[in-house]
């Protein structure tokens, strides 16, 4: 038994469990950590697309006729579209764009109708609203064209006035130059007259002396 005990193999030592397969990879200290991604950074929220109903179109056109944003000034125009947007329940930009599309479609419809039959068909209530809005927009375009023409005419008048003033200044400079020469000419004439007068006096004196000697 003792011999068997001496040849008994020692029990293997229990090694610590390996962590190589379970340890998470780490970023080296000299490299920056990758940016964290969030749903807000990878996806963008899109505004829901709004479809105007016939009722919304009617309200839109009625409000446009009531506030007339075409005639309003630059600051008041924004306020007018804001009031229209509140009544329709859609933001001002979309109301303005949709109104433009409605008017453009109405004009195309009228042009096609006149070309086909030579007469314009009877208007519906929506057509009447669109016709009035289109008239307001056309009046504003005419006012803009008139203002542009007045501005251009004023600029032309100013340019013409500037040119006339420049020509007048040039004329004044020329007259001033002539005025500087005139006194010099007068002085030369005066000197010439004095010289001629002295010559005449000497001539007379010489003649008198000659006559006196002959006596």
CSV table of C-alpha atoms in Angstrom, one decimal:
chain,number,residue,atom,x,y,z
A,1,UNK,CA,0.0,0.0,0.0
A,2,UNK,CA,2.8,2.4,0.9
A,3,UNK,CA,4.4,1.7,-2.5
A,4,UNK,CA,1.2,2.5,-4.3
A,5,UNK,CA,0.9,5.7,-2.3
A,6,UNK,CA,4.4,6.7,-3.3
A,7,UNK,CA,3.6,6.3,-7.1
A,8,UNK,CA,0.2,8.1,-6.9
A,9,UNK,CA,0.2,11.0,-9.3
A,10,UNK,CA,-0.4,14.4,-7.8
A,11,UNK,CA,-3.7,16.0,-8.5
A,12,UNK,CA,-3.5,18.7,-11.3
A,13,UNK,CA,-3.6,22.2,-10.1
A,14,UNK,CA,-6.9,24.1,-10.9
A,15,UNK,CA,-6.0,27.0,-13.2
A,16,UNK,CA,-7.9,30.2,-13.2
A,17,UNK,CA,-10.6,30.4,-15.9
A,18,UNK,CA,-9.5,32.2,-19.0
A,19,UNK,CA,-11.1,35.6,-19.7
A,20,UNK,CA,-9.8,36.0,-23.2
A,21,UNK,CA,-13.0,34.9,-24.7
A,22,UNK,CA,-15.3,36.9,-22.5
A,23,UNK,CA,-13.4,40.2,-22.2
A,24,UNK,CA,-14.8,43.0,-24.3
A,25,UNK,CA,-12.4,44.7,-26.7
A,26,UNK,CA,-11.3,48.1,-25.5
A,27,UNK,CA,-10.3,51.1,-27.6
A,28,UNK,CA,-6.6,52.0,-27.2
A,29,UNK,CA,-5.9,55.1,-25.1
A,30,UNK,CA,-4.3,57.0,-28.0
A,31,UNK,CA,-7.4,56.6,-30.3
A,32,UNK,CA,-10.7,58.6,-29.7
A,33,UNK,CA,-13.8,56.7,-28.8
A,34,UNK,CA,-16.3,56.3,-31.6
A,35,UNK,CA,-19.2,58.7,-31.4
A,36,UNK,CA,-22.4,57.4,-29.9
A,37,UNK,CA,-25.3,57.1,-32.3
A,38,UNK,CA,-28.8,58.1,-31.3
A,39,UNK,CA,-32.0,57.8,-33.2
A,40,UNK,CA,-32.3,61.6,-33.4
A,41,UNK,CA,-28.9,61.8,-35.2
A,42,UNK,CA,-29.5,59.1,-37.7
A,43,UNK,CA,-33.1,59.8,-38.6
A,44,UNK,CA,-34.7,63.1,-39.4
A,45,UNK,CA,-38.3,63.9,-38.7
A,46,UNK,CA,-40.3,65.0,-41.8
A,47,UNK,CA,-43.2,67.3,-41.6
A,48,UNK,CA,-46.4,65.5,-42.4
A,49,UNK,CA,-47.6,66.3,-45.9
A,50,UNK,CA,-50.8,68.2,-45.7
A,51,UNK,CA,-53.5,67.8,-48.4
A,52,UNK,CA,-55.8,70.7,-48.8
A,53,UNK,CA,-59.5,69.7,-49.0
A,54,UNK,CA,-62.1,71.5,-51.0
A,55,UNK,CA,-63.3,73.1,-47.7
A,56,UNK,CA,-59.8,74.2,-46.8
A,57,UNK,CA,-59.4,75.7,-50.3
A,58,UNK,CA,-62.6,77.7,-49.8
A,59,UNK,CA,-61.6,79.0,-46.4
A,60,UNK,CA,-58.1,79.9,-47.8
A,61,UNK,CA,-59.5,81.9,-50.7
A,62,UNK,CA,-62.1,83.6,-48.5
A,63,UNK,CA,-59.4,84.7,-46.0
A,64,UNK,CA,-57.1,85.9,-48.8
A,65,UNK,CA,-59.9,88.1,-50.1
A,66,UNK,CA,-60.6,89.4,-46.6
A,67,UNK,CA,-56.9,90.3,-45.7
A,68,UNK,CA,-55.5,90.8,-49.3
A,69,UNK,CA,-51.9,90.0,-48.6
A,70,UNK,CA,-50.9,91.1,-52.1
A,71,UNK,CA,-51.6,94.8,-51.4
A,72,UNK,CA,-50.1,94.8,-47.9
A,73,UNK,CA,-46.6,96.2,-47.3
A,74,UNK,CA,-43.5,94.1,-46.8
A,75,UNK,CA,-44.0,93.8,-43.0
A,76,UNK,CA,-47.8,93.7,-43.1
A,77,UNK,CA,-47.8,91.0,-45.8
A,78,UNK,CA,-46.2,88.5,-43.4
A,79,UNK,CA,-48.8,89.4,-40.8
A,80,UNK,CA,-51.6,89.0,-43.3
A,81,UNK,CA,-50.5,85.5,-44.3
A,82,UNK,CA,-50.1,84.6,-40.6
A,83,UNK,CA,-53.8,85.5,-40.0
A,84,UNK,CA,-54.8,83.5,-43.0
A,85,UNK,CA,-52.8,80.5,-41.8
A,86,UNK,CA,-54.5,80.7,-38.4
A,87,UNK,CA,-57.9,80.5,-40.0
A,88,UNK,CA,-57.0,77.6,-42.3
A,89,UNK,CA,-54.9,75.7,-39.8
A,90,UNK,CA,-51.8,75.4,-42.0
A,91,UNK,CA,-48.6,77.3,-41.8
A,92,UNK,CA,-48.3,80.6,-43.7
A,93,UNK,CA,-45.7,79.4,-46.3
A,94,UNK,CA,-47.9,76.4,-47.4
A,95,UNK,CA,-51.0,78.6,-47.6
A,96,UNK,CA,-49.1,81.1,-49.8
A,97,UNK,CA,-47.7,78.4,-52.1
A,98,UNK,CA,-51.1,76.6,-52.3
A,99,UNK,CA,-52.9,79.8,-53.1
A,100,UNK,CA,-50.4,80.4,-55.9
A,101,UNK,CA,-51.0,76.9,-57.3
A,102,UNK,CA,-54.8,77.4,-57.2
A,103,UNK,CA,-54.6,80.7,-59.1
A,104,UNK,CA,-52.2,79.3,-61.7
A,105,UNK,CA,-54.5,76.3,-62.2
A,106,UNK,CA,-57.5,78.6,-62.6
A,107,UNK,CA,-55.7,80.7,-65.2
A,108,UNK,CA,-54.8,77.6,-67.2
A,109,UNK,CA,-58.3,76.4,-67.0
A,110,UNK,CA,-59.7,79.7,-68.3
A,111,UNK,CA,-57.2,79.9,-71.1
A,112,UNK,CA,-57.9,76.3,-72.2
A,113,UNK,CA,-61.7,77.0,-72.1
A,114,UNK,CA,-61.4,80.1,-74.2
A,115,UNK,CA,-59.2,78.4,-76.7
A,116,UNK,CA,-61.5,75.4,-77.0
A,117,UNK,CA,-64.9,77.1,-77.3
A,118,UNK,CA,-64.2,80.8,-77.6
A,119,UNK,CA,-66.2,81.6,-74.5
A,120,UNK,CA,-65.7,81.1,-70.8
A,121,UNK,CA,-67.9,78.6,-69.2
A,122,UNK,CA,-70.1,79.5,-66.2
A,123,UNK,CA,-68.2,79.9,-62.9
A,124,UNK,CA,-68.7,77.8,-59.8
A,125,UNK,CA,-68.4,79.4,-56.4
A,126,UNK,CA,-64.8,78.2,-56.3
A,127,UNK,CA,-64.1,79.8,-59.7
A,128,UNK,CA,-65.6,83.1,-58.5
A,129,UNK,CA,-63.3,83.1,-55.5
A,130,UNK,CA,-60.3,82.2,-57.6
A,131,UNK,CA,-61.2,84.9,-60.2
A,132,UNK,CA,-61.3,87.6,-57.4
A,133,UNK,CA,-58.1,86.4,-55.9
A,134,UNK,CA,-56.4,86.4,-59.3
A,135,UNK,CA,-57.6,89.9,-59.9
A,136,UNK,CA,-56.0,91.0,-56.6
A,137,UNK,CA,-52.8,89.4,-57.6
A,138,UNK,CA,-52.8,91.0,-61.0
A,139,UNK,CA,-53.5,94.4,-59.5
A,140,UNK,CA,-50.5,94.0,-57.3
A,141,UNK,CA,-48.3,93.0,-60.3
A,142,UNK,CA,-49.4,96.1,-62.1
A,143,UNK,CA,-48.6,98.3,-59.1
A,144,UNK,CA,-45.1,96.7,-58.9
A,145,UNK,CA,-44.6,97.3,-62.6
A,146,UNK,CA,-45.6,101.0,-62.2
A,147,UNK,CA,-43.3,101.4,-59.3
A,148,UNK,CA,-40.5,99.9,-61.2
A,149,UNK,CA,-41.2,102.1,-64.2
A,150,UNK,CA,-41.3,105.2,-62.0
A,151,UNK,CA,-38.0,104.3,-60.3
A,152,UNK,CA,-36.3,103.8,-63.7
A,153,UNK,CA,-37.7,107.1,-65.0
A,154,UNK,CA,-36.5,108.9,-61.9
A,155,UNK,CA,-33.0,107.3,-62.3
A,156,UNK,CA,-33.0,108.5,-65.9
A,157,UNK,CA,-34.0,112.0,-64.9
A,158,UNK,CA,-31.3,112.1,-62.2
A,159,UNK,CA,-28.7,110.9,-64.8
A,160,UNK,CA,-29.9,113.6,-67.2
A,161,UNK,CA,-29.7,116.2,-64.5
A,162,UNK,CA,-26.2,115.1,-63.6
A,163,UNK,CA,-25.2,115.3,-67.2
A,164,UNK,CA,-26.6,118.8,-67.6
A,165,UNK,CA,-24.9,119.9,-64.4
A,166,UNK,CA,-21.6,118.5,-65.6
A,167,UNK,CA,-21.9,120.4,-68.9
A,168,UNK,CA,-22.8,123.6,-67.0
A,169,UNK,CA,-19.7,123.2,-64.9
A,170,UNK,CA,-17.5,122.7,-68.0
A,171,UNK,CA,-19.0,125.9,-69.5
A,172,UNK,CA,-18.3,127.9,-66.4
A,173,UNK,CA,-14.7,126.7,-66.4
A,174,UNK,CA,-14.3,127.7,-70.1
A,175,UNK,CA,-15.8,131.2,-69.3
A,176,UNK,CA,-13.6,131.5,-66.3
A,177,UNK,CA,-10.6,130.8,-68.5
A,178,UNK,CA,-11.7,133.4,-71.0
A,179,UNK,CA,-12.1,135.9,-68.1
A,180,UNK,CA,-8.6,135.3,-67.0
A,181,UNK,CA,-7.3,136.1,-70.6
A,182,UNK,CA,-9.3,139.2,-71.1
A,183,UNK,CA,-7.5,141.5,-68.6
A,184,UNK,CA,-4.2,140.6,-70.1
A,185,UNK,CA,-5.5,141.5,-73.6
A,186,UNK,CA,-6.8,144.8,-72.3
A,187,UNK,CA,-3.4,145.6,-70.7
A,188,UNK,CA,-1.6,144.8,-73.9
A,189,UNK,CA,-3.9,147.1,-75.9
A,190,UNK,CA,-3.3,149.9,-73.3
A,191,UNK,CA,0.4,149.5,-73.6
A,192,UNK,CA,0.2,149.6,-77.3
A,193,UNK,CA,-1.9,152.8,-77.3
A,194,UNK,CA,0.6,154.5,-74.9
A,195,UNK,CA,3.5,153.6,-77.2
A,196,UNK,CA,1.7,154.9,-80.2
A,197,UNK,CA,0.8,158.1,-78.4
A,198,UNK,CA,4.4,158.6,-77.4
A,199,UNK,CA,5.5,158.1,-81.0
A,200,UNK,CA,2.9,160.6,-82.1
A,201,UNK,CA,4.1,163.2,-79.6
A,202,UNK,CA,7.7,162.8,-80.6
A,203,UNK,CA,6.8,163.1,-84.2
A,204,UNK,CA,4.9,166.4,-83.6
A,205,UNK,CA,7.8,167.7,-81.5
A,206,UNK,CA,10.3,166.9,-84.2
A,207,UNK,CA,8.2,168.6,-86.8
A,208,UNK,CA,7.9,171.7,-84.7
A,209,UNK,CA,11.6,171.8,-84.2
A,210,UNK,CA,12.2,171.5,-87.9
A,211,UNK,CA,9.9,174.3,-88.7
A,212,UNK,CA,11.5,176.5,-86.1
A,213,UNK,CA,15.0,176.0,-87.6
A,214,UNK,CA,13.7,176.8,-91.1
A,215,UNK,CA,12.5,180.3,-89.9
